[in-house]
Structure formats: structure tokens, C-alpha cells
Coordinates of C-alpha atoms and ligand atoms in Angstrom, one line a residue:
X1317 CA 9.2 -6.9 -28.4
X1318 CA 6.7 -6.0 -31.1
X1319 CA 4.1 -4.9 -28.5
X1320 CA 6.5 -2.4 -26.8
X1321 CA 7.9 -1.2 -30.2
X1322 CA 4.3 -0.4 -31.2
X1323 CA 3.9 1.4 -28.0
X1324 CA 7.1 3.2 -28.5
X1325 CA 8.1 2.4 -25.0
X1326 CA 11.2 1.1 -23.2
X1327 CA 11.9 0.8 -19.4
X1328 CA 13.7 4.1 -19.6
X1329 CA 11.6 6.1 -22.1
X1330 CA 10.3 8.0 -19.0
X1331 CA 13.7 9.8 -18.9
X1332 CA 12.5 11.9 -21.9
X1333 CA 9.5 13.2 -20.0
X1334 CA 9.1 15.8 -17.2
X1335 CA 10.0 14.1 -13.9
X1336 CA 8.1 15.2 -10.8
X1337 CA 9.0 14.4 -7.2
X1338 CA 12.4 13.1 -7.9
X1339 CA 15.3 15.4 -7.2
X1340 CA 18.3 15.4 -9.5
X1341 CA 21.2 13.3 -8.4
X1342 CA 24.3 15.5 -8.3
X1343 CA 26.7 12.7 -9.2
X1344 CA 25.7 11.4 -12.6
X1345 CA 28.5 8.9 -12.8
X1346 CA 27.6 7.3 -9.5
X1347 CA 23.9 7.2 -10.6
X1348 CA 24.8 5.4 -13.8
X1349 CA 27.0 2.9 -11.9
X1350 CA 24.2 2.2 -9.3
X1351 CA 21.6 1.9 -12.0
X1352 CA 23.7 -0.5 -14.1
X1353 CA 24.4 -2.6 -11.0
X1354 CA 20.8 -2.8 -10.0
X1355 CA 19.9 -4.0 -13.5
X1356 CA 22.1 -7.0 -13.0
X1357 CA 20.8 -8.1 -9.6
X1358 CA 18.3 -11.0 -9.5
X1359 CA 14.6 -10.3 -9.3
X1360 CA 12.8 -9.9 -6.0
X1361 CA 9.5 -11.4 -7.3
X1362 CA 8.5 -13.4 -10.3
X1363 CA 6.2 -12.8 -13.3
X1364 CA 4.0 -15.8 -12.4
X1365 CA 3.4 -14.4 -8.9
X1366 CA 2.4 -11.1 -10.6
X1367 CA 0.1 -12.8 -13.0
X1368 CA -1.5 -14.8 -10.1
X1369 CA -2.1 -11.5 -8.3
X1370 CA -3.7 -10.0 -11.4
X1371 CA -6.0 -13.0 -11.6
X1372 CA -7.0 -12.6 -8.0
X1373 CA -7.6 -8.9 -8.5
X1374 CA -9.9 -9.8 -11.5
X1375 CA -11.9 -11.8 -9.0
X1376 CA -12.1 -8.7 -6.8
X1377 CA -13.3 -6.5 -9.7
X1378 CA -16.0 -9.1 -10.4
X1379 CA -17.2 -8.7 -6.8
X1380 CA -16.1 -12.2 -5.7
X1381 CA -13.2 -11.3 -3.4
X1382 CA -11.8 -8.4 -1.3
X1383 CA -8.4 -6.7 -1.4
X1384 CA -6.7 -5.5 1.7
X1385 CA -3.7 -3.2 1.0
X1386 CA -1.8 -1.9 4.0
X1387 CA 1.4 -1.2 5.7
X1388 CA 3.7 1.7 6.6
X1389 CA 3.5 5.1 5.0
X1390 CA 7.3 4.8 4.5
X1391 CA 9.6 2.0 5.5
X1392 CA 13.0 2.9 6.8
X1393 CA 16.2 1.0 6.0
X1394 CA 17.3 0.9 9.7
X1395 CA 14.0 -0.7 10.7
X1396 CA 14.5 -3.8 8.6
X1397 CA 14.2 -5.8 11.7
X1398 CA 12.7 -9.1 12.7
X1399 CA 10.2 -7.8 15.2
X1400 CA 8.9 -5.1 12.8
X1401 CA 8.4 -7.5 10.0
X1402 CA 6.8 -10.1 12.3
X1403 CA 4.4 -7.6 13.8
X1404 CA 3.5 -6.2 10.3
X1405 CA 2.8 -9.7 8.9
X1406 CA 0.8 -10.6 12.0
X1407 CA -1.4 -7.5 11.9
X1408 CA -2.0 -7.9 8.2
X1409 CA -2.8 -11.6 8.6
X1410 CA -5.1 -11.0 11.6
X1411 CA -7.0 -8.2 9.9
X1412 CA -7.4 -10.3 6.8
X1413 CA -8.8 -13.2 9.0
X1414 CA -11.4 -10.8 10.4
X1415 CA -12.4 -9.8 6.9
X1416 CA -12.6 -13.3 5.6
X1417 CA -14.5 -14.5 8.6
X1418 CA -17.0 -11.6 8.5
X1419 CA -17.4 -11.3 4.7
X1420 CA -17.1 -14.9 3.7
X1421 CA -15.1 -14.1 0.6
X1422 CA -11.4 -14.6 -0.2
X1423 CA -9.2 -11.8 0.8
X1424 CA -6.1 -10.8 -1.2
X1425 CA -3.4 -9.4 1.0
X1426 CA -1.0 -6.8 -0.4
X1427 CA 1.5 -5.1 1.9
X1428 CA 3.0 -1.7 1.5
X1429 CA 6.2 -3.5 2.2
X1430 CA 9.6 -4.6 0.9
X1431 CA 10.2 -1.5 -1.2
X1432 CA 8.0 1.4 0.2
X1433 CA 11.0 3.6 0.6
X1434 CA 10.3 6.8 -1.5
X1435 CA 8.0 9.6 -0.7
X1436 CA 6.4 12.6 -2.5
X1437 CA 6.7 15.9 -0.7
X1438 CA 5.0 19.2 -1.1
X1439 CA 8.3 21.2 -0.8
X1440 CA 11.6 20.3 -2.5
X1441 CA 13.7 22.2 0.1
X1442 CA 13.6 23.2 3.7
X1443 CA 15.7 25.7 5.7
X1444 CA 17.6 24.4 8.7
X1445 CA 19.9 26.7 10.6
X1446 CA 19.9 29.2 7.8
X1447 CA 20.9 26.6 5.3
X1448 CA 18.7 25.4 2.4
X1449 CA 18.7 21.7 2.3
X1450 CA 16.7 19.0 0.4
X1451 CA 13.6 17.8 2.1
X1452 CA 13.7 14.1 3.2
X1453 CA 12.2 12.0 0.4
X1454 CA 12.5 8.5 1.9
X1455 CA 15.5 6.3 2.5
X1456 CA 15.6 5.3 -1.2
X1457 CA 16.6 8.9 -2.0
X1458 CA 18.2 10.6 0.9
X1459 CA 18.8 10.4 4.7
X1460 CA 16.4 11.7 7.4
X1461 CA 19.0 13.6 9.3
X1462 CA 18.6 17.3 8.8
X1463 CA 22.1 18.1 7.4
X1464 CA 23.1 19.1 3.9
X1465 CA 25.2 16.0 3.5
X1466 CA 22.5 13.5 4.6
X1467 CA 19.9 15.1 2.5
X1468 CA 21.8 15.1 -0.7
X1469 CA 20.3 12.5 -3.0
X1470 CA 22.6 9.5 -3.1
X1471 CA 22.2 6.8 -5.8
X1472 CA 23.9 4.1 -3.7
X1473 CA 20.7 4.1 -1.8
X1474 CA 19.1 2.4 -4.8
X1475 CA 21.2 -0.7 -4.1
X1476 CA 20.7 -0.5 -0.4
X1477 CA 17.0 -0.3 -1.0
X1478 CA 17.1 -3.4 -3.1
X1479 CA 19.0 -5.3 -0.4
X1480 CA 16.7 -4.2 2.4
X1481 CA 13.7 -5.1 0.3
X1482 CA 15.2 -8.5 -0.4
X1483 CA 15.9 -9.2 3.3
X1484 CA 12.3 -8.1 4.2
X1485 CA 10.8 -10.2 1.4
X1486 CA 12.9 -13.3 2.3
X1487 CA 11.6 -13.2 5.9
X1488 CA 8.1 -12.4 4.8
X1489 CA 8.0 -15.4 2.6
X1490 CA 9.2 -17.7 5.4
X1491 CA 6.6 -16.3 7.8
X1492 CA 3.8 -16.5 5.2
X1493 CA 4.7 -20.2 4.7
X1494 CA 4.6 -21.4 8.2
X1495 CA 5.7 -19.0 10.8
X1496 CA 2.4 -18.2 12.3
X1497 CA 2.2 -20.2 15.5
X1498 CA 1.1 -17.0 17.1
X1499 CA -2.3 -17.2 15.4
X1500 CA -3.2 -20.4 17.2
X1501 CA -3.3 -18.7 20.5
X1502 CA -6.4 -16.7 21.4
X1503 CA -4.5 -14.6 23.9
X1504 CA -2.6 -13.2 20.9
X1505 CA -5.8 -11.5 19.8
X1506 CA -5.7 -9.0 22.6
X1507 CA -9.3 -8.3 23.0
X1508 CA -9.4 -6.2 26.1
X1509 CA -9.1 -2.9 24.3
X1510 CA -12.5 -3.5 22.7
X1511 CA -14.2 -3.7 26.1
X1512 CA -15.4 -0.1 25.8
X1513 CA -16.7 -0.6 22.4
X1514 CA -20.4 -1.2 21.7
X1515 CA -19.5 -4.1 19.5
X1516 CA -17.5 -5.9 22.1
X1517 CA -19.7 -9.0 22.4
X1518 CA -19.8 -9.4 18.6
X1519 CA -16.0 -9.0 18.4
X1520 CA -15.4 -11.5 21.2
X1521 CA -17.7 -14.0 19.4
X1522 CA -15.8 -13.5 16.2
X1523 CA -12.4 -14.0 17.7
X1524 CA -13.7 -17.2 19.4
X1525 CA -15.0 -18.5 16.1
X1526 CA -11.8 -17.7 14.2
X1527 CA -9.8 -19.4 17.0
X1528 CA -12.0 -22.5 16.8
X1529 CA -11.6 -22.6 13.0
X1530 CA -7.8 -22.4 13.2
X1531 CA -7.8 -25.2 15.8
X1532 CA -10.1 -27.3 13.8
X1533 CA -8.0 -27.2 10.6
X1534 CA -5.0 -27.8 12.8
X1535 CA -6.5 -30.8 14.5
X1536 CA -7.7 -32.6 11.3
X1537 CA -4.5 -31.9 9.4
X1538 CA -1.6 -30.5 11.4
X1539 CA 0.5 -29.8 8.3
X1540 CA -2.3 -28.3 6.4
X1541 CA -2.6 -25.0 8.1
X1542 CA 0.6 -23.7 6.8
X1543 CA -0.1 -25.0 3.3
X1544 CA -3.5 -23.5 3.2
X1545 CA -2.1 -20.1 4.0
X1546 CA 0.8 -20.4 1.8
X1547 CA 2.2 -17.3 0.1
X1548 CA -1.1 -15.5 -0.4
X1549 CA 0.7 -12.4 0.5
X1550 CA 1.9 -9.8 -2.0
X1551 CA 4.2 -6.7 -2.0
X1552 CA 3.6 -3.2 -3.3
X1553 CA 5.1 0.3 -3.2
X1554 CA 4.6 3.6 -4.8
X1555 CA 6.5 3.7 -8.2
X1556 CA 8.1 7.0 -7.3
X1557 CA 11.8 6.6 -7.7
X1558 CA 11.7 5.4 -11.3
X1559 CA 15.4 4.6 -11.4
X1560 CA 14.7 1.9 -8.8
X1561 CA 11.7 0.5 -10.6
X1562 CA 13.0 0.7 -14.2
X1563 CA 16.3 -1.0 -13.4
X1564 CA 14.2 -4.0 -12.1
X1565 CA 11.9 -3.9 -15.1
X1566 CA 12.7 -6.9 -17.3
X1567 CA 11.5 -9.2 -20.0
X1568 CA 11.0 -12.8 -18.9
X1569 CA 11.1 -16.0 -21.0
X1570 CA 8.0 -17.0 -22.9
X1571 CA 5.9 -14.1 -21.9
X1572 CA 5.2 -10.9 -23.8
X1573 CA 5.8 -7.5 -22.2
X1574 CA 7.9 -6.2 -19.4
X1575 CA 7.5 -6.9 -15.7
X1576 CA 8.6 -4.8 -12.8
X1577 CA 10.2 -7.5 -10.7
X1578 CA 10.8 -5.4 -7.6
X1579 CA 7.2 -5.8 -6.3
X1580 CA 4.0 -7.6 -7.3
X1581 CA 2.0 -4.4 -7.6
X1582 CA 3.0 -0.7 -7.7
X1583 CA 1.0 2.4 -7.5
X1584 CA 0.9 5.9 -9.0
X1585 CA 0.8 8.6 -6.4
X1586 CA -1.7 11.4 -6.3
X1587 CA 1.0 14.0 -7.2
X1588 CA 2.7 12.2 -10.1
X1589 CA -0.3 11.2 -12.3
X1590 CA 0.0 13.9 -15.0
X1591 CA -0.6 12.2 -18.3
X1592 CA 2.4 13.7 -20.1
X1593 CA 4.9 13.1 -17.3
X1594 CA 7.5 10.5 -16.5
X1595 CA 5.6 8.3 -14.0
X1596 CA 2.7 7.6 -16.4
X1597 CA 5.1 7.0 -19.2
X1598 CA 6.9 4.4 -17.2
X1599 CA 3.8 2.7 -15.8
X1600 CA 2.1 2.4 -19.2
X1601 CA 4.7 -0.2 -20.3
X1602 CA 4.6 -2.8 -17.5
X1603 CA 2.5 -5.9 -16.9
X1604 CA 2.0 -5.5 -13.2
X1605 CA -1.3 -4.6 -11.6
X1606 CA -1.2 -0.8 -11.0
X1607 CA -2.8 1.2 -8.3
X1608 CA -3.9 4.8 -9.2
X1609 CA -4.4 7.2 -6.3
X1610 CA -7.2 9.6 -7.2
X1611 CA -8.1 12.6 -5.0
X1612 CA -8.5 16.3 -5.2
X1613 CA -7.6 18.0 -7.4
X1614 CA -8.4 15.9 -10.4
X1615 CA -10.7 15.9 -13.4
X1616 CA -12.9 13.0 -14.5
X1617 CA -11.6 13.4 -18.1
X1618 CA -8.0 13.0 -17.1
X1619 CA -8.7 10.1 -14.9
X1620 CA -10.5 8.2 -17.7
X1621 CA -7.6 9.0 -20.0
X1622 CA -5.2 7.7 -17.4
X1623 CA -7.0 4.4 -17.0
X1624 CA -7.1 4.0 -20.8
X1625 CA -3.4 4.8 -21.1
X1626 CA -2.4 2.3 -18.4
X1627 CA -4.8 -0.4 -19.4
X1628 CA -5.7 0.0 -23.1
X1629 CA -6.8 -3.6 -23.5
X1630 CA -9.2 -3.2 -20.5
X1631 CA -7.7 -6.2 -18.8
X1632 CA -9.5 -7.1 -15.6
X1633 CA -7.4 -7.1 -12.4
X1634 CA -4.9 -4.6 -13.9
X1635 CA -6.1 -1.3 -12.4
X1636 CA -6.9 -0.6 -8.7
X1637 CA -8.5 2.8 -8.4
X1638 CA -7.7 4.0 -5.0
X1639 CA -9.8 7.0 -4.0
X1640 CA -8.6 9.3 -1.3
X1641 CA -11.0 12.3 -1.0
X1642 CA -11.1 13.1 2.7
X1643 CA -14.4 12.7 4.6
X1644 CA -15.7 16.1 3.5
X1645 CA -15.1 15.8 -0.2
X1646 CA -16.1 12.2 -0.9
X1647 CA -19.8 12.9 -1.1
X1648 CA -19.3 15.4 -3.9
X1649 CA -16.5 13.7 -5.8
X1650 CA -17.0 9.9 -5.8
X1651 CA -20.5 9.5 -7.4
X1652 CA -19.6 11.1 -10.7
X1653 CA -16.3 9.3 -10.9
X1654 CA -18.1 5.9 -10.4
X1655 CA -20.6 6.8 -13.1
X1656 CA -17.9 7.9 -15.6
X1657 CA -15.8 4.7 -15.1
X1658 CA -18.9 2.6 -15.5
X1659 CA -19.9 4.4 -18.6
X1660 CA -16.5 3.6 -20.2
X1661 CA -16.9 0.0 -19.1
X1662 CA -13.5 -0.1 -17.4
X1663 CA -13.1 -3.2 -15.2
X1664 CA -11.4 -1.5 -12.2
X1665 CA -11.0 -2.7 -8.6
X1666 CA -12.4 0.1 -6.5
X1667 CA -10.5 0.8 -3.3
X1668 CA -10.9 3.4 -0.6
X1669 CA -7.9 5.0 1.0
X1670 CA -9.5 6.8 4.0
X1671 CA -6.1 7.9 5.4
X1672 CA -4.6 10.5 3.0
X1673 CA -7.5 12.9 2.8
X1674 CA -7.9 13.0 6.6
X1675 CA -4.5 14.1 8.0
X1676 CA -4.3 17.1 10.3
X1677 CA -1.9 18.7 12.8
X1678 CA -2.8 18.3 16.5
X1679 CA -2.5 21.2 18.9
X1680 CA 0.9 19.9 19.9
X1681 CA 1.9 19.9 16.2
X1682 CA 1.9 16.1 15.8
X1683 CA 0.6 15.1 12.4
X1684 CA -2.3 12.8 13.1
X1685 CA -5.5 11.2 11.9
X1686 CA -8.7 10.6 13.8
X1687 CA -10.0 7.0 13.8
X1688 CA -13.6 8.4 13.5
X1689 CA -12.7 10.5 10.4
X1690 CA -11.1 7.5 8.8
X1691 CA -14.2 5.4 9.6
X1692 CA -16.4 8.2 8.3
X1693 CA -14.7 8.1 4.9
X1694 CA -15.0 4.3 4.8
X1695 CA -18.7 4.5 5.6
X1696 CA -19.3 7.2 3.0
X1697 CA -17.4 5.2 0.4
X1698 CA -19.5 2.1 1.0
X1699 CA -22.8 4.0 1.1
X1700 CA -21.9 5.8 -2.2
X1701 CA -20.8 2.6 -4.0
X1702 CA -23.9 0.8 -2.7
X1703 CA -26.2 3.5 -4.0
X1704 CA -24.4 3.6 -7.4
X1705 CA -24.7 -0.2 -7.6
X1706 CA -21.0 -0.5 -7.7
X1707 CA -18.6 -2.9 -5.8
X1708 CA -16.2 -1.4 -3.3
X1709 CA -13.7 -4.3 -3.2
X1710 CA -10.8 -2.9 -1.2
X1711 CA -9.4 -0.7 1.5
X1712 CA -6.0 0.9 1.5
X1713 CA -4.7 1.5 5.0
X1714 CA -1.6 2.9 6.7
X1715 CA -1.1 0.7 9.7
X1716 CA 1.5 -1.1 11.8
X1717 CA 1.6 -4.1 14.1
X1718 CA 3.4 -2.0 16.7
X1719 CA 1.9 -0.3 19.6
X1720 CA 2.4 3.3 18.3
X1721 CA 0.4 6.4 19.3
X1722 CA 0.0 8.2 15.9
X1723 CA -3.7 8.2 15.2
X1724 CA -6.2 9.5 17.8
X1725 CA -9.4 7.7 18.7
X1726 CA -10.4 4.1 18.5
X1727 CA -11.9 1.9 21.2
X1728 CA -9.1 2.8 23.6
X1729 CA -9.8 6.5 23.0
X1730 CA -6.2 7.7 22.4
X1731 CA -6.2 11.5 22.7
X1732 CA -4.0 14.2 21.3
X1733 CA -2.0 14.7 24.5
X1734 CA -1.0 11.0 24.3
X1735 CA 0.5 11.2 20.8
X1736 CA 4.0 11.7 22.1
X1737 CA 4.1 8.5 24.1
X1738 CA 5.1 6.4 21.1
X1739 CA 5.1 8.4 17.9
X1740 CA 7.5 6.6 15.5
X1741 CA 6.5 7.3 12.0
X1742 CA 8.9 9.0 9.6
X1743 CA 6.0 10.1 7.4
X1744 CA 2.2 9.8 7.9
X1745 CA 0.5 8.5 11.1
X1746 CA -0.5 4.8 11.1
X1747 CA -3.3 2.9 12.8
X1748 CA -1.7 0.8 15.6
X1749 CA -2.2 -2.9 16.2
X1750 CA -5.5 -2.5 18.1
X1751 CA -6.9 0.3 15.9
X1752 CA -6.2 -1.9 12.9
X1753 CA -8.1 -4.9 14.2
X1754 CA -11.0 -2.7 15.2
X1755 CA -11.0 -0.9 11.8
X1756 CA -11.0 -4.3 10.0
X1757 CA -14.0 -5.3 12.1
X1758 CA -15.8 -2.1 11.3
X1759 CA -14.9 -2.3 7.6
X1760 CA -16.4 -5.8 7.4
X1761 CA -19.6 -4.5 9.0
X1762 CA -20.0 -1.9 6.3
X1763 CA -19.2 -4.4 3.6
X1764 CA -21.8 -6.8 5.0
X1765 CA -24.4 -4.1 5.0
X1766 CA -23.7 -3.3 1.4
X1767 CA -23.1 -6.7 -0.2
X1768 CA -24.4 -9.7 1.7
Ligands
LIG578 C1 0.9 7.4 0.3 O1 0.1 6.5 -0.1 O2 1.7 7.3 1.2 C2 0.7 8.7 -0.4 C3 1.7 9.6 -0.5 O3 -0.5 8.8 -1.0 P1 -1.1 9.9 -2.0 O4 -0.3 9.8 -3.3 O5 -2.5 9.4 -2.2 O6 -1.0 11.2 -1.4
LIG579 CO1 1.2 8.1 3.5

């Protein structure tokens, strides 16, 4: 307790601060009731898993491992389905195998999963049929349907979100334990799409080699494969709806401090990182690893203060600095940020989010991203870190294991006129299964050029 008393912090001290990106709930009594109920429900993750992740991230910040963070932009309650979860775990696992194989270092997997239900928006309201209604802010806050009723913030969604996260996590844990028979079959690696790519031969050889390695472990010790892969899979979401996060923020026996037990890691979005606001106030009190999204507009000074506020003891593995400049702005912005963070001696994990600065509207109005622009930002990020003598230890991707048509480009050459074939996202466009595998392969090529 002393530590938090000294900090003058409680899980709800954020309520005293200006709250951005969270609309007021019209029914205060229902909010109180939902919040109190959520406080009594069992935790989704444990403090020792959180500490284990922090230790692994410390290895990443020391240049000895790599962090892959990825998943949906926004999960939806009604898509809490077996096939979605299987496909997501499969794509995250396969991309991580590509990274491990190519880089030869351990890869820490963190999904944007089992709680990624709340979204920041640029506008609070929109007008539909002459009526002003709340913008959709993710299933944790309101409904997608464009009616006044569905869009009214509903605190019962806090409980529903908890249940959906629990169901997702339960299945995820079972799959991560031993559900991956899929991986043993080379045909599951779907290589044909790479045929038009200049790296096809290399890619084919890599898949062959991974398949052999899996078979080998399987052959010498049939039970081992599952055990070797056990659990090394963590969850994360944006700490945006602070009612959800703070109701699940608890003390645990025999450990100091408070843990957010709704996810292993949470991140601070680019639009909620003002030093004097509620989100920073909440995050400065928890023990979990914290991601900080940094992109324009920001100042170096405020970013340094933010890191100091969230990690005053300079604990390694605590802060993942996720830069998201956009391919045009990264050259100008990243070098001075790296220099400043190094000058302060902050032990951060550097991560590149090449997605959020590279979104545009296609001619047919679909919100999309171009595979080549995403890759450009990745390449620039590696080149800049390399020339600054700094370790880029992570990528942050929006991806799915499904065969969607949301981002253009990639080996298959998806074009803008094909976006409507299978455009499913409720928020930002994601790399599909094939684009994700290809991106992992290209990311590892950049990493190898920089660090091996
Ligand atoms: C996101 O990660 O989905 C997101 C909204 O990112 P950012 O805060 O970087 O815009
Ligand atoms: Co997004």
C-alpha cells in the first residue's frame, strides 16, 4: 500500500482527471452497478504471467529477443467464434515461427485479443437521417448499428466484454497448449500466393525447413511439441475504457502494487497520452508492461516525461515504445526521438507500428492500407535504428488469419477494385493471412540485415 499512497494513486484516481475518448454514460446507477459487478469477477490473467511477460520484454529491450504484437484493430462481441480465434492464433503462431526461424532469437507473442473492444474516434457524434447520434466506439461502449438507441453508451457492455474476453482467452489457452495439429502439415502453409514474389525460392526453403524442424521435434518426442510451445502467448488491448480496466485492477497476495488482471499488457493510444489526463493517471499506477503509441503530433519533451511518469524506476521490460509515424514522416521524426530516449537512459522496447500512419481512402471510399507503404515504414524504421545504433525489437501489426480484402498489395497484388470482395473490419484495415506471412518474412529480412 505504501507505494501507492506515496504515489497518491488508486485504481480510480483517474476519475478526477479530464477524460478523453470516453463518452459519458447516461445512466449513472447502471454504470455503478456494472462497475461493482465487474470488480467482483475473477481475474482473466495472473500477476505471475504478467511478470513473466515483463521479464521477456526485458530480454527484448536488451536485444536478445523479438516482440510480435498483432491482431484485430477492434474485436467484436458477435465474432467471438471458434473459427476466428483458431485463424488468429494460427496466423500469429505461423508468423512468429517465420521470425524465429529467420532471426534465430526467441519471439514473444502478444495478441491484440481478448479485450480489444474499445476504439478512439476523431468525432464524438455523427449525423444519420438528420439525427445526431454517438459515433461507434467499439463493442465495449456502444453498438455498431447506426441508431440512437444502439449508439447510446451502455455500461452493461463492460460485463459482456469481460465474458467475451474470458471465452476467447479460455480457447486461446487451450489452443496454445496443444491445439496446433495444423502446424504439422506443410499444406497448411499455403505457399502458392508467393509464386509471383522475387523471394519465392527463399520462402519455399524456409517453410520446408520449419516443417522439418516441427516433424523432428515431433518424432523424437511426440508429447514435447505441445509442451515446448506452451502458453508463450500473451494478450493486450488499448487501455481506453478505464472503467473496464480499473474494475479489474487489483492487489494480489505477497506482491507490491496493483495489477490490471484483464490482460497481460495494455497500451496508451496516440490520442489519450496527455500527461495531465485520466489515461496517464490510471496507467502510472499499474505493474503491467505498458505500450505507448507515439506519432504525430507529439513533442520529445512530453514523450520523455510520459516514459518517466509511467516507469519512474526505469524497470526494463516495462515500456514498449510503439512508433507510428507514417512512411513520410518517420525519417524526420524517429532519429531525434531515439537520441533523446537514449540520452535519458530509458530501457524501452522499440516497436514499429507501420499501420496507423499509412491509412488512406481508396477511390471507392474503402479505408485501406498499401502493403508497400507498410513495408516502407518498416524498412525506414530498421534503417534508422540501425544507423542510430539502436535495437528495433518489435513490430505492431493489424492482421487477421482470415482471407479478407482490406489492405491492397502483397504478393497476390490485391487492388483497390477488389476491396469489396471480403471487407470485414469494423475499424481499420488488416493484413490478411497471406499478407501477414509475407510481411513476417520481409520483416525478418530487414532485421537480419540490421542485427545479424
Ligand atoms: C490502434 O492501435 O488501433 C490505434 C487506434 O492506434 P493509435 O492510437 O496509434 O492511433
Ligand atoms: Co487500428
